[in-house]
């Protein structure tokens, strides 16, 4: 498996995004969300062909937190002993709920470390209701509450077990980050186009949407004795640990049997099924209201039964206190055989 061909890095260019969703108010298009979508057909155990391509799926892009399952695979391969809920938390963008914070504390305890050892950026909890309760309690930003603290705790735990220095664990040339970069290239099937810093402070690797979908498919279809399978199982069984109560990506995994999915800031989403069908989405303007609806439409395009996706239509458009429209993915994402829509 580790001898897979790795292609050249994707081109760094202005992405050639295309319309992926229309904002409908009444019977008219009020706005247009641009982006790119890759849908893989699931043939060949994670080596599927592109079934549908919209926009620019070959340009370099930043996957943000959607890359966390790949980072988790790298850490498990390197010896991270976490499993189940704690492994899901290690690839999570959590809401800051008490069970998330307790999980991060447990990982730090296993490593013999404390919150003071974390080097992610202090922040308030991600979920609005949790954040409001946090502020009412008189609490300020903390590294523990920041949504990537599970990943950072896991990184520190692996460094401690491997004898790697804790200082500088976020530097791109640290042994931990070099190990992660190697697996990013293997699973995406392409060289990393660029390296910068993510919002939490960890290295962020630029790949293409096609490569991101390929990585998701390879994780979803992996054999039972692999790190990829361990990561996929943790995410599928504990979706709320990787996100939070009421979050759309967790709900999507609960709705579609066997699905693994991970979202990222700036409108990025990946999702993959056990047979290797996979999608990757990037909304150009970073809008979450389009991300969910477009992802659901891409999954329907990949062959997921539309009835399973009925609840994932994105935010409603309101007027006068009532719903007067919504987000409509473009006709190119209609399931095969569906009637052509008027907003093609």
mmCIF file of N, CA, C and O in Angstrom, residues 82-142:
data_model
loop_
_atom_site.group_PDB
_atom_site.id
_atom_site.type_symbol
_atom_site.label_atom_id
_atom_site.label_comp_id
_atom_site.label_asym_id
_atom_site.label_seq_id
_atom_site.Cartn_x
_atom_site.Cartn_y
_atom_site.Cartn_z
ATOM 1 N N UNK A 82 -4.293 5.772 20.508
ATOM 2 C CA UNK A 82 -5.698 6.116 20.746
ATOM 3 C C UNK A 82 -6.614 5.325 19.825
ATOM 4 O O UNK A 82 -6.237 4.953 18.718
ATOM 5 N N UNK A 83 -7.835 5.124 20.299
ATOM 6 C CA UNK A 83 -8.832 4.419 19.506
ATOM 7 C C UNK A 83 -10.207 4.981 19.865
ATOM 8 O O UNK A 83 -10.352 5.770 20.798
ATOM 9 N N UNK A 84 -11.203 4.575 19.107
ATOM 10 C CA UNK A 84 -12.568 4.927 19.440
ATOM 11 C C UNK A 84 -12.801 6.419 19.558
ATOM 12 O O UNK A 84 -12.379 7.212 18.717
ATOM 13 N N UNK A 85 -13.497 6.809 20.642
ATOM 14 C CA UNK A 85 -13.900 8.201 20.824
ATOM 15 C C UNK A 85 -12.711 9.144 20.905
ATOM 16 O O UNK A 85 -12.754 10.267 20.379
ATOM 17 N N UNK A 86 -11.640 8.718 21.547
ATOM 18 C CA UNK A 86 -10.480 9.601 21.670
ATOM 19 C C UNK A 86 -9.763 9.773 20.337
ATOM 20 O O UNK A 86 -9.216 10.847 20.062
ATOM 21 N N UNK A 87 -9.769 8.752 19.497
ATOM 22 C CA UNK A 87 -9.181 8.905 18.168
ATOM 23 C C UNK A 87 -10.053 9.826 17.313
ATOM 24 O O UNK A 87 -9.539 10.648 16.546
ATOM 25 N N UNK A 88 -11.370 9.712 17.447
ATOM 26 C CA UNK A 88 -12.257 10.637 16.736
ATOM 27 C C UNK A 88 -11.990 12.074 17.181
ATOM 28 O O UNK A 88 -11.960 12.995 16.359
ATOM 29 N N UNK A 89 -11.776 12.274 18.466
ATOM 30 C CA UNK A 89 -11.465 13.608 18.984
ATOM 31 C C UNK A 89 -10.143 14.123 18.424
ATOM 32 O O UNK A 89 -9.989 15.324 18.182
ATOM 33 N N UNK A 90 -9.196 13.207 18.198
ATOM 34 C CA UNK A 90 -7.890 13.598 17.663
ATOM 35 C C UNK A 90 -7.983 14.122 16.237
ATOM 36 O O UNK A 90 -7.078 14.814 15.779
ATOM 37 N N UNK A 91 -9.072 13.797 15.536
ATOM 38 C CA UNK A 91 -9.260 14.345 14.180
ATOM 39 C C UNK A 91 -10.439 15.312 14.162
ATOM 40 O O UNK A 91 -10.973 15.631 13.106
ATOM 41 N N UNK A 92 -10.801 15.802 15.331
ATOM 42 C CA UNK A 92 -12.000 16.601 15.442
ATOM 43 C C UNK A 92 -11.797 18.096 15.324
ATOM 44 O O UNK A 92 -10.699 18.626 15.501
ATOM 45 N N UNK A 93 -12.903 18.767 15.003
ATOM 46 C CA UNK A 93 -13.037 20.221 15.128
ATOM 47 C C UNK A 93 -14.210 20.397 16.086
ATOM 48 O O UNK A 93 -15.332 20.691 15.676
ATOM 49 N N UNK A 94 -13.947 20.178 17.349
ATOM 50 C CA UNK A 94 -15.021 19.966 18.317
ATOM 51 C C UNK A 94 -15.723 21.258 18.725
ATOM 52 O O UNK A 94 -15.213 22.368 18.527
ATOM 53 N N UNK A 95 -16.895 21.095 19.327
ATOM 54 C CA UNK A 95 -17.737 22.227 19.697
ATOM 55 C C UNK A 95 -17.368 22.835 21.046
ATOM 56 O O UNK A 95 -17.905 23.882 21.400
ATOM 57 N N UNK A 96 -16.500 22.163 21.798
ATOM 58 C CA UNK A 96 -16.143 22.666 23.115
ATOM 59 C C UNK A 96 -17.079 22.211 24.217
ATOM 60 O O UNK A 96 -17.088 22.780 25.309
ATOM 61 N N UNK A 97 -17.876 21.160 23.937
ATOM 62 C CA UNK A 97 -18.761 20.601 24.955
ATOM 63 C C UNK A 97 -17.929 19.890 26.024
ATOM 64 O O UNK A 97 -16.766 19.546 25.810
ATOM 65 N N UNK A 98 -18.551 19.640 27.164
ATOM 66 C CA UNK A 98 -17.803 19.110 28.296
ATOM 67 C C UNK A 98 -17.157 17.761 27.979
ATOM 68 O O UNK A 98 -16.041 17.491 28.414
ATOM 69 N N UNK A 99 -17.836 16.908 27.206
ATOM 70 C CA UNK A 99 -17.222 15.618 26.886
ATOM 71 C C UNK A 99 -16.009 15.789 25.967
ATOM 72 O O UNK A 99 -15.084 14.980 26.011
ATOM 73 N N UNK A 100 -15.992 16.841 25.154
ATOM 74 C CA UNK A 100 -14.804 17.120 24.345
ATOM 75 C C UNK A 100 -13.639 17.545 25.244
ATOM 76 O O UNK A 100 -12.512 17.050 25.105
ATOM 77 N N UNK A 101 -13.913 18.458 26.168
ATOM 78 C CA UNK A 101 -12.854 18.948 27.050
ATOM 79 C C UNK A 101 -12.330 17.821 27.927
ATOM 80 O O UNK A 101 -11.116 17.717 28.150
ATOM 81 N N UNK A 102 -13.240 16.970 28.409
ATOM 82 C CA UNK A 102 -12.805 15.839 29.240
ATOM 83 C C UNK A 102 -11.924 14.896 28.439
ATOM 84 O O UNK A 102 -10.930 14.355 28.968
ATOM 85 N N UNK A 103 -12.259 14.681 27.169
ATOM 86 C CA UNK A 103 -11.439 13.815 26.327
ATOM 87 C C UNK A 103 -10.051 14.373 26.110
ATOM 88 O O UNK A 103 -9.057 13.639 26.146
ATOM 89 N N UNK A 104 -9.951 15.684 25.868
ATOM 90 C CA UNK A 104 -8.640 16.305 25.676
ATOM 91 C C UNK A 104 -7.810 16.194 26.958
ATOM 92 O O UNK A 104 -6.620 15.871 26.912
ATOM 93 N N UNK A 105 -8.455 16.442 28.094
ATOM 94 C CA UNK A 105 -7.733 16.315 29.372
ATOM 95 C C UNK A 105 -7.220 14.893 29.562
ATOM 96 O O UNK A 105 -6.104 14.690 30.065
ATOM 97 N N UNK A 106 -8.008 13.895 29.163
ATOM 98 C CA UNK A 106 -7.596 12.498 29.324
ATOM 99 C C UNK A 106 -6.380 12.195 28.457
ATOM 100 O O UNK A 106 -5.431 11.534 28.913
ATOM 101 N N UNK A 107 -6.379 12.663 27.218
ATOM 102 C CA UNK A 107 -5.221 12.436 26.344
ATOM 103 C C UNK A 107 -3.975 13.103 26.931
ATOM 104 O O UNK A 107 -2.885 12.507 26.948
ATOM 105 N N UNK A 108 -4.127 14.313 27.425
ATOM 106 C CA UNK A 108 -2.991 15.003 28.061
ATOM 107 C C UNK A 108 -2.521 14.246 29.295
ATOM 108 O O UNK A 108 -1.310 14.123 29.534
ATOM 109 N N UNK A 109 -3.460 13.723 30.095
ATOM 110 C CA UNK A 109 -3.085 12.933 31.277
ATOM 111 C C UNK A 109 -2.295 11.688 30.868
ATOM 112 O O UNK A 109 -1.295 11.332 31.518
ATOM 113 N N UNK A 110 -2.733 11.021 29.793
ATOM 114 C CA UNK A 110 -2.025 9.828 29.320
ATOM 115 C C UNK A 110 -0.590 10.169 28.935
ATOM 116 O O UNK A 110 0.322 9.347 29.087
ATOM 117 N N UNK A 111 -0.398 11.396 28.450
ATOM 118 C CA UNK A 111 0.935 11.839 28.035
ATOM 119 C C UNK A 111 1.739 12.428 29.188
ATOM 120 O O UNK A 111 2.923 12.750 29.014
ATOM 121 N N UNK A 112 1.095 12.571 30.352
ATOM 122 C CA UNK A 112 1.770 13.201 31.475
ATOM 123 C C UNK A 112 1.957 14.691 31.267
ATOM 124 O O UNK A 112 2.917 15.291 31.760
ATOM 125 N N UNK A 113 1.017 15.311 30.537
ATOM 126 C CA UNK A 113 1.115 16.728 30.193
ATOM 127 C C UNK A 113 -0.129 17.467 30.671
ATOM 128 O O UNK A 113 -1.069 16.867 31.189
ATOM 129 N N UNK A 114 -0.132 18.777 30.471
ATOM 130 C CA UNK A 114 -1.261 19.605 30.874
ATOM 131 C C UNK A 114 -1.631 20.559 29.732
ATOM 132 O O UNK A 114 -0.928 20.633 28.713
ATOM 133 N N UNK A 115 -2.692 21.306 29.938
ATOM 134 C CA UNK A 115 -3.120 22.289 28.949
ATOM 135 C C UNK A 115 -2.017 23.283 28.622
ATOM 136 O O UNK A 115 -1.934 23.778 27.489
ATOM 137 N N UNK A 116 -1.147 23.543 29.592
ATOM 138 C CA UNK A 116 -0.060 24.508 29.372
ATOM 139 C C UNK A 116 0.914 24.049 28.292
ATOM 140 O O UNK A 116 1.652 24.868 27.735
ATOM 141 N N UNK A 117 0.915 22.742 27.992
ATOM 142 C CA UNK A 117 1.819 22.227 26.963
ATOM 143 C C UNK A 117 1.253 22.402 25.549
ATOM 144 O O UNK A 117 1.998 22.292 24.569
ATOM 145 N N UNK A 118 -0.028 22.648 25.439
ATOM 146 C CA UNK A 118 -0.637 22.843 24.128
ATOM 147 C C UNK A 118 -0.127 24.132 23.501
ATOM 148 O O UNK A 118 0.117 25.117 24.191
ATOM 149 N N UNK A 119 -0.007 24.134 22.186
ATOM 150 C CA UNK A 119 0.455 25.333 21.474
ATOM 151 C C UNK A 119 -0.546 25.775 20.399
ATOM 152 O O UNK A 119 -0.203 26.547 19.512
ATOM 153 N N UNK A 120 -1.780 25.267 20.505
ATOM 154 C CA UNK A 120 -2.812 25.812 19.622
ATOM 155 C C UNK A 120 -3.236 27.193 20.132
ATOM 156 O O UNK A 120 -2.887 27.593 21.244
ATOM 157 N N UNK A 121 -3.959 27.914 19.325
ATOM 158 C CA UNK A 121 -4.332 29.289 19.668
ATOM 159 C C UNK A 121 -5.492 29.290 20.666
ATOM 160 O O UNK A 121 -6.503 28.628 20.436
ATOM 161 N N UNK A 122 -5.396 30.023 21.776
ATOM 162 C CA UNK A 122 -6.527 30.109 22.711
ATOM 163 C C UNK A 122 -7.763 30.665 22.009
ATOM 164 O O UNK A 122 -7.678 31.595 21.204
ATOM 165 N N UNK A 123 -8.921 30.098 22.338
ATOM 166 C CA UNK A 123 -10.154 30.530 21.688
ATOM 167 C C UNK A 123 -11.328 30.173 22.590
ATOM 168 O O UNK A 123 -11.197 29.419 23.571
ATOM 169 N N UNK A 124 -12.498 30.667 22.231
ATOM 170 C CA UNK A 124 -13.737 30.297 22.893
ATOM 171 C C UNK A 124 -14.284 29.029 22.237
ATOM 172 O O UNK A 124 -13.905 28.693 21.109
ATOM 173 N N UNK A 125 -15.200 28.317 22.896
ATOM 174 C CA UNK A 125 -15.810 27.138 22.263
ATOM 175 C C UNK A 125 -16.452 27.490 20.931
ATOM 176 O O UNK A 125 -16.980 28.594 20.745
ATOM 177 N N UNK A 126 -16.449 26.548 20.005
ATOM 178 C CA UNK A 126 -16.927 26.786 18.635
ATOM 179 C C UNK A 126 -18.442 26.905 18.553
ATOM 180 O O UNK A 126 -18.978 27.766 17.852
ATOM 181 N N UNK A 127 -19.174 26.027 19.257
ATOM 182 C CA UNK A 127 -20.634 26.022 19.152
ATOM 183 C C UNK A 127 -21.215 27.254 19.839
ATOM 184 O O UNK A 127 -20.860 27.557 20.984
ATOM 185 N N UNK A 128 -22.120 27.985 19.180
ATOM 186 C CA UNK A 128 -22.655 29.222 19.757
ATOM 187 C C UNK A 128 -23.262 29.054 21.145
ATOM 188 O O UNK A 128 -22.997 29.868 22.045
ATOM 189 N N UNK A 129 -24.068 28.013 21.355
ATOM 190 C CA UNK A 129 -24.704 27.831 22.660
ATOM 191 C C UNK A 129 -23.674 27.527 23.739
ATOM 192 O O UNK A 129 -23.767 28.018 24.865
ATOM 193 N N UNK A 130 -22.693 26.713 23.388
ATOM 194 C CA UNK A 130 -21.632 26.379 24.351
ATOM 195 C C UNK A 130 -20.796 27.613 24.645
ATOM 196 O O UNK A 130 -20.417 27.877 25.794
ATOM 197 N N UNK A 131 -20.521 28.396 23.611
ATOM 198 C CA UNK A 131 -19.742 29.627 23.784
ATOM 199 C C UNK A 131 -20.472 30.611 24.703
ATOM 200 O O UNK A 131 -19.868 31.210 25.593
ATOM 201 N N UNK A 132 -21.788 30.753 24.505
ATOM 202 C CA UNK A 132 -22.558 31.675 25.332
ATOM 203 C C UNK A 132 -22.528 31.255 26.805
ATOM 204 O O UNK A 132 -22.372 32.102 27.698
ATOM 205 N N UNK A 133 -22.692 29.944 27.045
ATOM 206 C CA UNK A 133 -22.657 29.450 28.424
ATOM 207 C C UNK A 133 -21.267 29.658 29.040
ATOM 208 O O UNK A 133 -21.139 29.994 30.224
ATOM 209 N N UNK A 134 -20.260 29.467 28.234
ATOM 210 C CA UNK A 134 -18.866 29.659 28.671
ATOM 211 C C UNK A 134 -18.649 31.111 29.112
ATOM 212 O O UNK A 134 -18.073 31.388 30.171
ATOM 213 N N UNK A 135 -19.135 32.035 28.316
ATOM 214 C CA UNK A 135 -18.973 33.463 28.628
ATOM 215 C C UNK A 135 -19.808 33.868 29.842
ATOM 216 O O UNK A 135 -19.369 34.676 30.669
ATOM 217 N N UNK A 136 -21.008 33.307 29.966
ATOM 218 C CA UNK A 136 -21.838 33.614 31.136
ATOM 219 C C UNK A 136 -21.170 33.165 32.420
ATOM 220 O O UNK A 136 -21.367 33.761 33.483
ATOM 221 N N UNK A 137 -20.367 32.093 32.310
ATOM 222 C CA UNK A 137 -19.639 31.594 33.474
ATOM 223 C C UNK A 137 -18.385 32.413 33.764
ATOM 224 O O UNK A 137 -17.631 32.103 34.694
ATOM 225 N N UNK A 138 -18.150 33.453 32.961
ATOM 226 C CA UNK A 138 -17.003 34.324 33.184
ATOM 227 C C UNK A 138 -15.686 33.762 32.692
ATOM 228 O O UNK A 138 -14.619 34.204 33.135
ATOM 229 N N UNK A 139 -15.748 32.837 31.750
ATOM 230 C CA UNK A 139 -14.527 32.208 31.248
ATOM 231 C C UNK A 139 -14.091 32.871 29.947
ATOM 232 O O UNK A 139 -14.923 33.314 29.158
ATOM 233 N N UNK A 140 -12.807 32.947 29.740
ATOM 234 C CA UNK A 140 -12.261 33.555 28.542
ATOM 235 C C UNK A 140 -11.683 32.509 27.602
ATOM 236 O O UNK A 140 -11.836 31.300 27.809
ATOM 237 N N UNK A 141 -11.012 32.945 26.540
ATOM 238 C CA UNK A 141 -10.404 32.011 25.590
ATOM 239 C C UNK A 141 -9.400 31.090 26.272
ATOM 240 O O UNK A 141 -8.681 31.501 27.197
ATOM 241 N N UNK A 142 -9.354 29.849 25.820
ATOM 242 C CA UNK A 142 -8.378 28.895 26.349
ATOM 243 C C UNK A 142 -7.942 27.946 25.249
ATOM 244 O O UNK A 142 -8.647 27.761 24.250
#
